[in-house]
Structures are given as C-alpha cells and as structure tokens.
C-alpha positions in Angstrom: 11.2 -21.3 30.6 8.7 -18.0 31.7 9.5 -16.2 34.8 8.7 -18.0 38.0 5.9 -16.2 39.7 6.0 -18.6 42.3 8.6 -16.3 43.9 7.0 -13.1 43.2 6.0 -10.8 46.1 5.3 -6.8 46.4 8.5 -6.6 46.8 9.9 -8.2 43.7 7.4 -6.3 41.3 8.9 -3.0 42.4 12.8 -4.4 41.9 11.6 -5.9 38.4 10.4 -2.7 37.2 13.3 -1.2 38.9 15.7 -3.0 37.1 14.1 -2.8 33.5 13.4 1.0 33.6 16.8 1.3 34.4 18.1 -1.3 31.3 15.2 0.5 29.4 17.2 3.8 30.1 20.6 2.6 29.1 18.9 1.8 25.4 17.8 5.2 25.4 20.7 7.4 26.5 22.4 5.2 24.1 20.0 6.1 21.4 20.4 9.8 22.4 24.1 10.0 22.6 24.0 8.3 18.6 22.8 12.0 17.5 26.4 13.0 16.2 26.6 9.8 13.9 23.3 8.3 13.5 22.4 5.1 11.8 19.6 2.7 12.4 21.5 -0.1 14.4 22.6 3.2 16.7 19.0 5.3 17.2 16.2 3.3 16.9 17.6 -0.4 17.4 18.6 0.7 21.0 14.8 2.5 21.6 13.5 -1.2 20.5 16.0 -3.1 22.9 14.4 -0.6 26.0 10.7 -1.5 24.7 11.7 -5.0 25.0 12.7 -4.8 28.5 10.3 -2.6 29.8 7.7 -4.9 28.1 9.2 -8.0 30.0 9.1 -5.9 33.7 5.7 -5.6 33.2 5.2 -9.4 32.7 6.7 -10.1 35.7 5.7 -7.1 37.8 2.6 -4.9 36.7 0.7 -7.9 34.9 0.2 -9.1 38.6 -2.4 -6.2 38.8 -4.5 -8.4 37.0 -4.1 -11.6 38.4 -2.2 -12.5 42.0 -4.0 -13.6 45.0 -2.5 -11.1 47.3 -3.5 -7.7 47.8 -0.4 -6.2 48.2 1.0 -7.6 45.3 -1.9 -6.5 43.2 -1.2 -3.1 44.8 2.7 -2.5 43.7 1.5 -4.6 40.3 -0.5 -1.0 40.1 1.9 0.8 40.8 4.2 -0.3 39.0 1.8 -0.3 35.7 1.7 3.2 36.5 5.2 3.9 36.5 5.5 2.0 32.7 2.4 3.7 31.3 4.0 6.9 32.6 7.7 6.1 31.1 6.0 5.3 28.1 4.1 8.5 27.3 7.3 10.2 28.5 9.5 8.9 25.5 7.6 10.6 22.8 7.9 14.1 24.8 11.5 13.6 25.3 13.6 16.3 23.4 16.6 14.6 23.2 15.5 11.6 21.7 13.2 13.2 19.2 16.8 14.9 18.0 18.4 11.9 18.0 15.8 10.5 15.8 15.0 13.4 13.2 19.2 13.4 12.7 18.6 10.0 11.7 15.8 10.3 9.8 17.6 13.4 7.9 20.1 10.9 6.5 20.6 9.2 3.3 20.9 5.7 5.1 17.2 6.8 6.4 15.7 7.4 3.4 17.0 4.0 1.5 15.1 2.3 5.0 12.8 -0.2 3.1 9.9 -2.4 5.2 9.6 -2.7 8.5 12.6 -0.6 9.5 10.9 2.0 7.3 7.7 1.5 9.3 9.4 2.0 12.3 11.4 5.1 11.5 7.9 6.5 10.0 5.9 5.2 13.5 8.3 6.8 15.6 8.1 10.6 13.9 4.2 10.2 14.2 4.6 9.9 17.5 6.9 12.4 18.0 4.5 14.8 16.6 1.5 13.6 18.2 3.7 14.3 20.8 3.9 18.1 19.9 7.8 18.0 19.5 6.3 21.1 16.4 5.2 22.9 19.2 6.6 25.7 21.3 8.1 24.5 24.7 5.4 25.7 27.2 2.6 23.7 25.2 4.4 20.6 25.5 5.5 20.9 28.9 1.7 21.3 29.0 0.5 18.0 26.5 3.2 15.9 29.1 1.6 16.8 32.0 -1.8 16.3 30.7 -0.9 12.9 28.9 0.8 12.0 32.6 -2.6 12.6 34.4 -4.3 10.8 31.7 -2.7 7.4 33.0 -3.1 8.0 36.4 -6.8 8.3 35.7 -7.0 5.4 33.6 -5.1 3.5 36.5 -7.4 4.5 39.0 -11.0 3.7 37.0 -9.5 0.4 36.0 -8.6 -0.4 40.0 -12.0 0.9 41.2 -13.7 -1.1 38.7 -11.5 -4.6 39.4 -11.6 -3.9 43.7 -15.5 -3.0 43.5 -17.6 -5.7 45.0 -20.9 -5.8 44.5 -24.2 -8.0 44.3 -27.4 -9.6 45.9 -28.6 -11.7 48.8 -31.1 -14.3 47.8 -32.4 -17.5 49.0 -33.0 -20.7 47.7 -36.7 -20.3 46.7 -35.3 -17.0 45.4 -33.0 -18.7 42.9 -36.0 -20.5 40.7 -35.1 -21.1 37.2 -31.2 -21.8 38.3 -30.3 -25.0 38.6 -28.4 -26.8 41.7 -25.1 -26.6 39.8 -25.4 -23.1 39.7 -26.4 -22.8 43.6 -23.7 -24.8 44.8 -21.0 -22.3 42.9 -22.2 -19.3 44.8 -20.7 -17.9 48.1 -22.8 -17.7 51.4 -24.8 -14.9 52.2 -24.3 -12.8 55.5 -28.0 -14.2 56.9 -28.2 -18.0 57.7 -29.8 -19.5 54.7 -28.7 -17.1 51.9 -26.8 -17.2 48.7 -24.5 -14.3 47.6 -24.7 -13.2 43.8 -22.3 -11.9 42.6 -21.4 -9.3 39.7 -19.0 -11.7 37.9 -19.4 -13.1 34.7 -20.4 -17.0 35.9 -23.2 -15.7 38.4 -24.7 -12.5 36.4 -25.4 -14.1 32.9 -27.0 -17.3 34.0 -29.2 -15.3 36.8 -30.1 -12.5 33.8 -30.9 -15.5 31.6 -32.7 -17.6 33.7 -33.5 -16.3 37.6 -37.7 -16.1 37.3 -37.8 -13.4 39.9 -38.1 -10.1 37.6 -37.6 -7.6 40.6 -34.4 -9.8 41.5 -33.0 -9.5 38.4 -33.9 -5.7 38.1 -32.0 -5.4 41.0 -28.8 -6.8 39.7 -28.5 -5.5 36.4 -29.1 -1.8 38.4 -26.0 -2.7 40.5 -23.7 -3.9 37.6 -25.0 -0.4 35.8 -23.7 1.7 39.1 -20.4 -0.5 39.4 -18.1 2.4 40.9 -20.3 5.1 40.3 -19.4 7.2 43.1 -15.2 7.0 42.3 -15.4 6.8 38.7 -17.8 9.6 37.6 -15.7 12.0 38.2 -12.7 10.5 37.5 -14.1 9.9 33.5 -15.6 13.1 33.4 -11.7 14.6 34.0 -10.2 12.1 31.4 -12.7 13.8 28.8 -12.2 17.4 29.8 -7.6 16.4 29.4 -8.3 14.6 26.1 -10.8 17.8 24.7 -7.6 19.5 25.9 -4.9 17.4 24.7 -6.6 17.5 21.1 -7.1 21.4 21.2 -3.2 21.9 22.1 -2.7 19.6 19.2 -4.7 21.4 16.4 -7.2 18.8 16.5 -11.0 19.2 16.1 -11.5 16.6 19.0 -10.2 13.7 20.7 -11.6 10.9 18.5 -9.7 13.0 15.4 -6.5 12.1 17.6 -7.6 8.7 18.6 -8.3 7.6 15.1 -5.9 8.8 13.2 -3.1 5.7 13.9 -6.0 3.4 13.3 -7.4 2.0 10.2 -10.6 4.2 10.9 -8.3 7.5 10.7 -11.0 9.9 10.6 -14.4 9.9 12.5 -16.3 10.8 9.4 -15.5 7.0 8.2 -16.7 5.6 11.2 -20.0 7.1 11.3 -20.3 6.0 7.7 -19.5 2.2 8.2 -22.3 2.5 10.8 -24.8 4.1 8.4 -24.0 1.2 6.8 -25.1 -0.8 9.4 -27.7 0.7 11.6 -30.6 0.8 9.6 -30.7 -2.6 9.3 -30.0 -3.6 12.9 -32.2 -1.2 14.2 -35.5 -2.2 12.3 -34.5 -6.0 13.6 -34.0 -5.2 17.0 -37.1 -3.0 17.3 -39.5 -6.4 15.6 -37.7 -8.7 18.3 -38.3 -6.2 20.9 -41.7 -6.3 19.7 -41.9 -10.1 19.7 -40.2 -10.3 23.1 -42.4 -7.9 24.7 -45.4 -10.0 23.8 -43.9 -13.4 25.0 -43.5 -11.7 28.3 -47.3 -10.4 28.2 -48.0 -14.4 27.9 -46.4 -14.4 31.0 -49.2 -12.2 32.7 -46.0 -9.4 33.3 -47.4 -6.1 31.9 -44.5 -4.5 29.7 -43.1 -2.5 28.7 -40.3 -4.7 28.0 -36.9 -3.8 30.0 -33.3 -4.5 29.6 -33.4 -7.0 32.9 -36.0 -8.7 30.9 -34.3 -9.3 27.3 -31.6 -11.7 27.9 -34.5 -13.5 30.1 -37.0 -13.9 27.4 -34.5 -14.3 25.0 -33.2 -17.7 26.7 -37.0 -18.5 26.8 -37.0 -18.1 22.8 -34.5 -20.2 22.1 -35.5 -23.1 24.6 -39.4 -23.0 22.7 -38.0 -22.8 19.4 -34.5 -24.7 19.2 -34.8 -26.5 22.5 -31.6 -25.2 24.1 -30.8 -26.1 27.7 -27.9 -23.7 28.5 -26.9 -26.4 31.5 -27.9 -29.7 29.5 -25.7 -28.1 27.1 -22.6 -27.0 29.5 -23.1 -30.9 30.5 -21.6 -31.7 27.1 -18.3 -29.0 27.3 -16.0 -30.2 30.5 -13.3 -27.4 29.6 -10.4 -30.2 29.5 -12.3 -31.4 26.5 -12.8 -28.0 25.1 -9.2 -27.1 25.6 -8.3 -30.4 23.4 -10.9 -29.9 21.1 -9.1 -26.1 20.3 -6.1 -27.3 20.1 -6.9 -30.0 17.9 -8.7 -27.6 15.6 -6.4 -24.6 15.7 -3.5 -27.0 15.4 -5.1 -28.7 12.0 -5.8 -25.5 10.5 -2.5 -23.6 11.7 0.1 -26.2 11.6 0.7 -26.3 15.5 0.7 -28.5 18.1 0.7 -28.0 22.4 2.1 -29.6 25.4 1.2 -28.8 28.8 4.3 -27.8 31.1 3.6 -29.5 34.2 5.3 -27.3 36.5 3.6 -23.9 35.5 5.4 -22.2 38.5 2.3 -19.7 37.8 1.0 -16.6 40.7 -1.9 -19.5 41.3 -2.3 -23.2 41.5 -5.3 -23.2 39.2 -2.8 -21.7 36.4 -1.4 -23.8 33.5 1.2 -23.0 31.5 1.4 -24.6 27.8 4.0 -24.4 25.2 2.9 -23.9 21.3 5.1 -25.8 18.7 5.7 -25.2 14.7 3.6 -29.1 13.4 6.1 -29.6 10.9 9.5 -28.3 12.5 8.8 -29.0 16.3 10.3 -26.0 16.5 9.2 -24.0 20.2 6.7 -20.8 18.9 5.6 -19.3 22.3 4.3 -20.1 25.9 1.4 -18.8 26.8 -0.9 -19.3 30.3 -4.4 -20.3 31.4 -5.7 -18.5 33.7 -9.4 -19.3 33.4 -11.6 -18.7 36.7 -12.4 -16.0 39.0 -11.6 -15.2 42.6 -11.5 -12.2 44.8 -9.3 -9.5 43.5 -8.7 -10.4 40.1 -9.2 -9.2 36.2 -13.0 -9.3 36.1 -13.3 -10.0 32.5 -11.9 -11.9 29.7 -8.4 -10.8 28.3 -4.9 -11.5 26.6 -1.9 -10.2 28.1 1.4 -9.7 26.6 4.2 -11.3 29.4 7.1 -10.9 26.7 6.9 -9.9 23.5 8.7 -12.0 20.4 11.1 -10.2 18.6 14.6 -10.1 17.3 17.4 -10.6 19.3 20.9 -8.7 18.3 22.1 -12.2 17.9 19.5 -12.7 15.0 17.9 -15.7 17.6 13.8 -14.8 17.9 12.9 -14.1 21.3 9.7 -16.8 22.0 6.4 -14.8 23.1 5.1 -15.0 26.3 1.2 -14.6 27.0 -1.7 -15.3 29.5 -5.3 -15.7 28.9 -7.3 -14.1 31.7 -10.9 -15.4 31.8 -13.5 -15.7 34.5 -15.3 -19.1 33.0 -17.5 -21.3 35.5 -14.8 -22.7 38.2 -15.0 -26.9 38.8 -17.2 -27.4 42.0 -17.3 -30.4 44.1 -16.8 -33.9 41.6 -18.2 -31.7 39.0 -15.5 -30.3 36.6 -15.6 -27.3 34.9 -19.0 -26.8 32.5 -18.9 -24.0 30.2 -21.9 -22.8 28.6 -22.3 -22.2 24.8 -24.4 -19.8 23.0 -24.3 -15.6 22.4 -22.2 -13.9 25.1 -21.3 -17.6 26.1 -17.9 -19.1 27.5 -17.0 -21.2 24.6 -17.5 -17.6 22.5 -15.5 -16.3 24.9 -12.5 -18.4 25.4 -12.3 -19.0 21.3 -12.1 -15.1 21.0 -9.6 -14.5 23.7 -7.3 -17.7 22.8 -7.2 -16.0 19.3 -5.5 -13.1 20.9 -3.6 -15.8 22.0 -2.7 -16.8 18.6 -2.3 -13.2 16.6 0.3 -12.3 20.0 2.3 -15.9 20.0 2.6 -16.5 16.2 4.2 -13.2 15.2 7.4 -13.0 13.4 8.4 -9.2 13.8 11.0 -8.2 14.4 10.8 -5.4 16.7 8.7 -5.2 20.0 6.7 -2.3 18.3 5.3 -4.2 15.8 4.7 -7.8 18.0 2.1 -8.6 20.7 -1.1 -8.0 19.0 0.5 -3.8 17.8 -1.6 -3.4 14.8 -4.2 -1.0 14.8 -6.7 -1.2 17.0 -9.8 -1.4 15.1 -8.6 -4.3 13.4 -6.8 -6.0 16.2 -9.9 -7.8 17.6 -10.6 -9.4 14.1 -8.1 -12.9 14.7 -10.2 -12.8 17.8 -13.6 -12.1 15.8 -13.2 -14.4 12.9 -12.3 -17.6 16.0 -15.5 -17.2 17.1 -17.0 -18.7 14.3 -15.2 -21.9 14.5 -16.8 -22.6 18.1 -20.1 -22.5 15.5 -20.0 -25.1 13.4 -21.5 -28.0 13.6 -18.8 -30.7 13.2 -16.4 -28.6 15.8 -19.1 -28.3 18.2 -18.9 -32.0 18.6 -15.1 -32.2 18.3 -14.5 -29.8 21.3 -17.8 -32.0 22.9 -18.7 -34.8 25.3 -20.6 -36.2 28.6 -18.3 -35.0 31.5 -19.7 -38.1 33.3 -20.3 -41.0 30.4 -17.9 -39.3 27.7 -21.5 -39.5 25.4 -21.3 -37.8 22.2 -23.5 -34.3 22.3 -26.9 -35.1 20.7 -27.2 -34.2 17.1 -30.7 -31.9 18.1 -28.4 -30.3 20.8 -25.8 -28.9 18.0 -28.9 -28.1 15.7 -30.1 -26.0 18.2 -27.5 -24.0 19.5 -26.4 -23.2 15.3 -29.9 -22.7 15.2 -30.1 -20.1 17.9 -26.8 -18.0 16.9 -28.8 -15.5 15.3 -32.1 -15.6 17.4 -32.4 -11.6 18.3 -29.5 -10.3 16.1 -30.8 -7.1 16.2 -31.0 -6.3 19.7 -27.6 -7.9 20.2 -25.8 -6.1 17.5 -27.8 -3.2 18.6 -26.4 -2.8 22.1 -22.7 -3.3 20.2 -23.8 0.0 18.7 -25.0 2.0 21.7 -21.7 1.5 23.4 -19.5 2.8 19.9 -21.4 5.3 19.2 -22.1 6.4 22.8 -18.7 6.7 22.9 -18.0 8.5 19.6 -20.8 10.7 20.7 -18.4 11.5 24.0 -15.4 12.0 22.0 -16.2 14.2 19.3 -18.1 16.5 21.5 -16.2 20.2 21.3 -16.7 20.8 24.7 -18.2 19.2 27.9 -20.6 16.3 27.4 -24.2 15.7 29.5 -23.1 12.0 29.8 -26.5 11.2 31.6 -28.2 12.3 28.1 -26.1 11.2 25.4 -26.5 7.8 27.5 -29.8 8.0 26.9 -29.8 9.1 23.2 -27.5 6.7 22.2 -30.0 3.9 23.8 -32.5 4.6 21.7 -31.0 2.3 19.3 -31.3 -0.5 21.7 -35.6 -0.9 20.9 -35.7 -1.0 24.6 -37.0 1.8 27.8 -33.6 3.9 28.9 -32.9 2.2 32.7 -32.8 5.6 35.1 -31.0 5.7 37.7 -28.0 4.0 36.7 -25.0 5.1 35.3 -22.8 2.5 33.6 -20.2 4.4 31.8 -18.8 4.0 35.5 -17.8 0.3 35.1 -17.7 0.6 31.1 -13.2 0.0 31.5 -13.0 0.0 27.7 -13.1 4.1 28.1 -9.9 4.0 30.0 -8.1 1.2 28.9 -7.4 2.3 25.5 -10.1 2.0 23.3 -11.6 5.6 23.8 -12.9 6.7 20.8 -12.4 3.2 19.8 -15.0 1.2 20.7 -16.6 0.8 16.9 -13.1 -0.8 16.4 -14.9 -4.5 17.9 -17.9 -4.2 14.9 -15.6 -2.9 12.4 -13.2 -5.8 13.4 -16.3 -8.6 13.8 -17.2 -7.5 9.9 -13.2 -7.6 8.3 -13.3 -11.1 10.8 -16.5 -12.6 9.3 -15.0 -11.3 5.6 -12.2 -13.4 6.3 -13.7 -16.6 7.8 -15.8 -16.4 4.5 -12.3 -18.0 2.8 -12.2 -21.0 4.8 -16.1 -21.2 4.7 -15.4 -21.3 0.6 -12.1 -23.6 0.4 -12.0 -25.7 3.5 -13.3 -25.0 6.9 -10.1 -26.4 8.1 -7.7 -26.3 5.3 -4.4 -26.1 6.4 -3.6 -24.1 3.0 -6.2 -21.8 3.9 -4.3 -21.5 7.4 -1.0 -21.5 5.8 -1.8 -18.2 4.4 -4.1 -16.6 6.8 -0.8 -17.3 9.8 1.9 -15.8 6.9 -0.3 -12.8 5.9 -2.1 -12.2 9.3 -1.0 -13.8 12.3 2.8 -14.2 11.8 3.0 -10.5 10.4 0.9 -8.7 13.4 2.2 -4.9 12.9 4.8 -5.2 10.4 2.1 -3.5 7.8 -0.8 -1.7 7.9 -3.6 -3.8 8.5 -5.4 -2.9 4.8 -2.5 -4.0 3.0 -2.4 -7.7 5.2 -6.6 -7.9 4.4 -6.7 -7.3 1.1 -3.4 -10.2 0.8 -5.8 -12.6 2.3 -8.6 -12.2 0.4 -7.6 -10.9 -3.1 -9.8 -7.8 -2.7 -11.2 -4.8 -0.3 -13.0 -5.7 2.7 -16.6 -5.5 2.3 -20.0 -5.6 5.0 -21.5 -8.5 2.9 -20.5 -11.8 4.5 -21.1 -10.3 8.0 -24.8 -9.1 7.0 -25.2 -13.1 5.2 -24.2 -14.5 8.5 -26.5 -12.7 10.5 -29.5 -13.2 8.1 -29.1 -8.9 7.5 -30.5 -7.7 3.7 -27.8 -7.1 1.3 -27.1 -3.8 -0.3 
C-alpha cells in the first residue's frame, strides 16, 4: 500500500525529508568510496538508489506543498521541496562523485556497457559537464551558487502563484449568461447578496465563455493576467539574469542553447525551423477567425476591436450557433464517475489494463481517491495512483501529474511499483448534483484525458533505473503521451462510452455528439496562435544575450494572436511554466502535440481501439519511458521519421 497520508503533519514532512536525504547521502558515499575500485554496481547503482530514496521522500513530504489542506503542512512541503531540489542540483557539482564516476568511465567494463546502463553513464557524464566540472574551481563555485539561487527563485515564484487569491464580486444579475448550476458553486462575496468569481479554472473559464457583461469579463481577465505581479516580476527578472550568467560561464551562447541540449530539439535553430513550418498557416487562420468573431460582436451592437476578453465569449457563441453546443447541457451527460469508468474501459481495452479502486485511500483529503492499475492478462499489480480532482484553498491551481514513488528495479531483482497522483481542479459536486464536466476545446474532459496520459506514462514504465522512470524522457517529448490521449476524448463512439445523463441515465443525443466533434476545431488558428505566443515569447526571453524588455517582448510575441495587446497587464508573473521546468521549453507542448498526432494516426488507420497497436504503443513508448532517445522510440512505433502532416490534416490546415 502507498504511504498513509492521513498522518502527515508539518513535522512529519520535515522528518521524511531528513530521512530520505540521509539515506541518499549514505548511497552517494558508497559511490564516492568506489573511486579506487569502480564498477557499475559500486559506482552508478548507488547513485540510482539515492535517487529512488529522494523521489520517495519527495512523495511523502515535498509533494504536500501542492495538495495538503493545512497551510502549515504546505509551508513545510515547500521548504522540503527547496531542500530536495538543491540536493539534486548539488550532486553534479560534487568533485568526489565526479571523480568516482569518471574513474569508472575510464574502465574497460564501462566501455563494454550497452543499453540502459550505457545511457545512464553517458547521462551522468553529461550532467557533470553541464555542472562545469571541466571548469576552474572558482567558476564551479559560482555556477553552483547560481543554480541554488535559481531553485530558490523558482520555489518562491510557484509559492506566490499558489497562494495568490483574487477575483471579482458580482450580483446575480451580473452573472447573466451563466446557469444556476454555476452560480450555486460560487462562494458568497463580502457584500450581502453577491458572489465571488475567483481565478480558479472551474470559475474563470465558464465566466469568460458565457458571462454577458463585457466589462466584468475584462475585469476578471485583467486580474488573471496580473497574478502575483508585484511579487513575481522581480523574481522572474532575477531568474533571467541568473540563467544568462550560467550559460555564459558554460560557454553557451544563451540559456536556450543550454536548456535545449538534452532535449529532442537540441538547439534553438531547430525550434525556429519547426515554428516556421506552422506559424504562417496558423497566423493566417487566426487573422481570418478574429475578423469573423469581430463581425459577430458588431452584430451584437458592440463596437470593436475584438479584445482578448471577447474571443472566448464569441468563440462559444459560434459553437452554439453553428453546432448547437451548449456547454452546460453537454455537462449534464458527463458526470465524473461515469467519465472515469469510460476512461478506464477505453485505456484498459487498448493497453491491456484493469483498474480497481482502493476503498481505504488513506489520502491527504477525503475527496481524494486511490486506484490500482493491473495488467489485464496476468493480474499483476503495475502501479497505484491517487486522484485529487477538485479545487480547494491553497491547492495547486492548474492540472498536473506528480510521481510519488518511481518505478525501478530493486537490488533483489524485483520491481518497485510506481505511485503517482493526478491533481486537477475540475467542477466539484454541488448540492445533489455530482461533478459534471465540461467538454470542448480547453474543457475539463480534454484536461482529464491529458493528465491521465501522464499517469499512464509514469505508471507503465519498466525502466530499470529512476533516472529514466516517472516520465523522465526528453522534456519536448514528455507531453506526447498526453497529447495523444486527448484524441480519444473526441472520437464520437468514445464520447458515447464516457457519457450518460447524470439524473436519467439516458445516452447523450447524437446531435450533441456531432456538435461537439464539429466544434472541436472552430477558430483553431486562434487557439494555436495563443500557444505559439507562449512558446515564442519564452524563446525570445531565453535567446537574448542581455537584459530583455519583458513588456516589449510580450507585446511583440502577442501579435501572432491577431488580437490587440492588453495594456497594463503582465501575465508572465503568473506563467508558472517559466519557473517550473519549461523555461526555453514551452515550444515542447506543440512539438509533442505534432508527434502525438502522428502517433495517433496509426490508431486511426489500424484500429482506434486496436489492442495490437495499443500493445505496441505500450511497449515502445510507455514502458520504455526515458530508456531510449525519444526520436528512436517514435521511429520504432511509426516505422519512419515523424512529420507535421497529421497535425495539419486533423486541424484543416494546408498540407505542404
């Protein structure tokens, strides 16, 4: 059974972290002591044992920063997260550990290594080089100090986003356009008879899509795009300075060159080429779509231009008028429990899995469920995962999957089953209504399928070493197994399998299914232009050789959206990806989506729920995790190099 989280306290978080780091240090010392007589078992294996200890310590302690209902425990989790992050960073800076690994690398046994063992050694040698082990001691000390400071900045930045609490207060009349079921979920405002609309996804997204009051949409949008601006702007500016200095010490032209070296892209020029192949078509589509939405707005008697706080509203209006989509009516057919069951059936059929809920979850909150994943043919336990799906104060306010125990081969040859957690902020139950999920672009069904793709990737791993487990593949590929999952949520026959009316049990009407599918790629140019805005801005900030005018860079990148730039905002302060591992890497979402679309094309051609294709996908992609270069895994599954042809076809873009 996984850890008993009902007993977690602030003290236990600190104690678990102490224990994990102490055990890890014992393993590292064993590796260091092997320098005189190095071997794989004496040198590299202990480093991986240390990694497993720290990963489990993270799952029992630092992870609580994101989910625990008590503020004191979350604070202890953040302190633990910073300690663990600094410990991980410091490993590659240790001269004694470098000496031991280098001594092993120079042996005849090391020269004969193959497969995952060879890859492990190569990755550690690369880490040492990237930590400046080939530099003078003074430069190494500066570099280590800068990396530690970067950890501090990233932890503080994420804490500020998580703790930021803002919104608008409105009357029932000002909520015109939103259904009673939405209003019932809102907290009361400070004034009698008012409601508070927060920046949480289940509140802000429906409001921006359906609230008739344009001024209130603007007010909520501006608050969202100024999240934690006073606290986080200086942290981001310092982080960019630190990253530039790190790159300079290592002789890299920019931080982007440093950050991309271990990724599929390897170099910013390849990302530029990738974007050049997609941006013109998406930009042209976005321009035409924005003009059409502006005409729709003008027909409502609203003078232009179309603004950012208008486009979701009129996008939804177009879905309703052209495809008969009513998001609230669709949600009536998507109760969470039934969606879960359908998701389990679909992935079970394709990948050969079974799921069982564990009655006594012993989780950190009563709303959290625990599940087993088992192999369908053998019945063997593969993994556990927790599902923490509803918003609450202080909780991580996006959607993500977290590894709590990473799968790996133990010294006795048995396999440590992974434990993971899916954390999201879906529409919670209200009164006698269950959790009813919204489907559509940016919707909750797509989010749930996406994050479950991460759970499968982390759970099905058969990597021998923690270094390559838990989704530890290249960061511009790691989203592909989740992007491919989104496609299953849009197939008509599968929409029918995950849906039934929450009150009557009736199937979803065919016209709603066809409307959903038809509306999927309405305004596709504007949707992907927004993603390209994020990615190109990220690259612009991290390819600069000197200080960046962040306001000017944001404005310039925003031009691709075909919308006027929203003055007096600084959305970068709430853009957690920049300080959460996707710096100079946000392009990876679209990069991975293009690859995911290409892989999904095999299922479309050979059988949407084909166990044969699913079995190959499980073996070549999900089970391998990071044990091969992502490009090799993709070629093995596709039988060729990937292309953007499926992405273009699925979205109605012109083919080259």
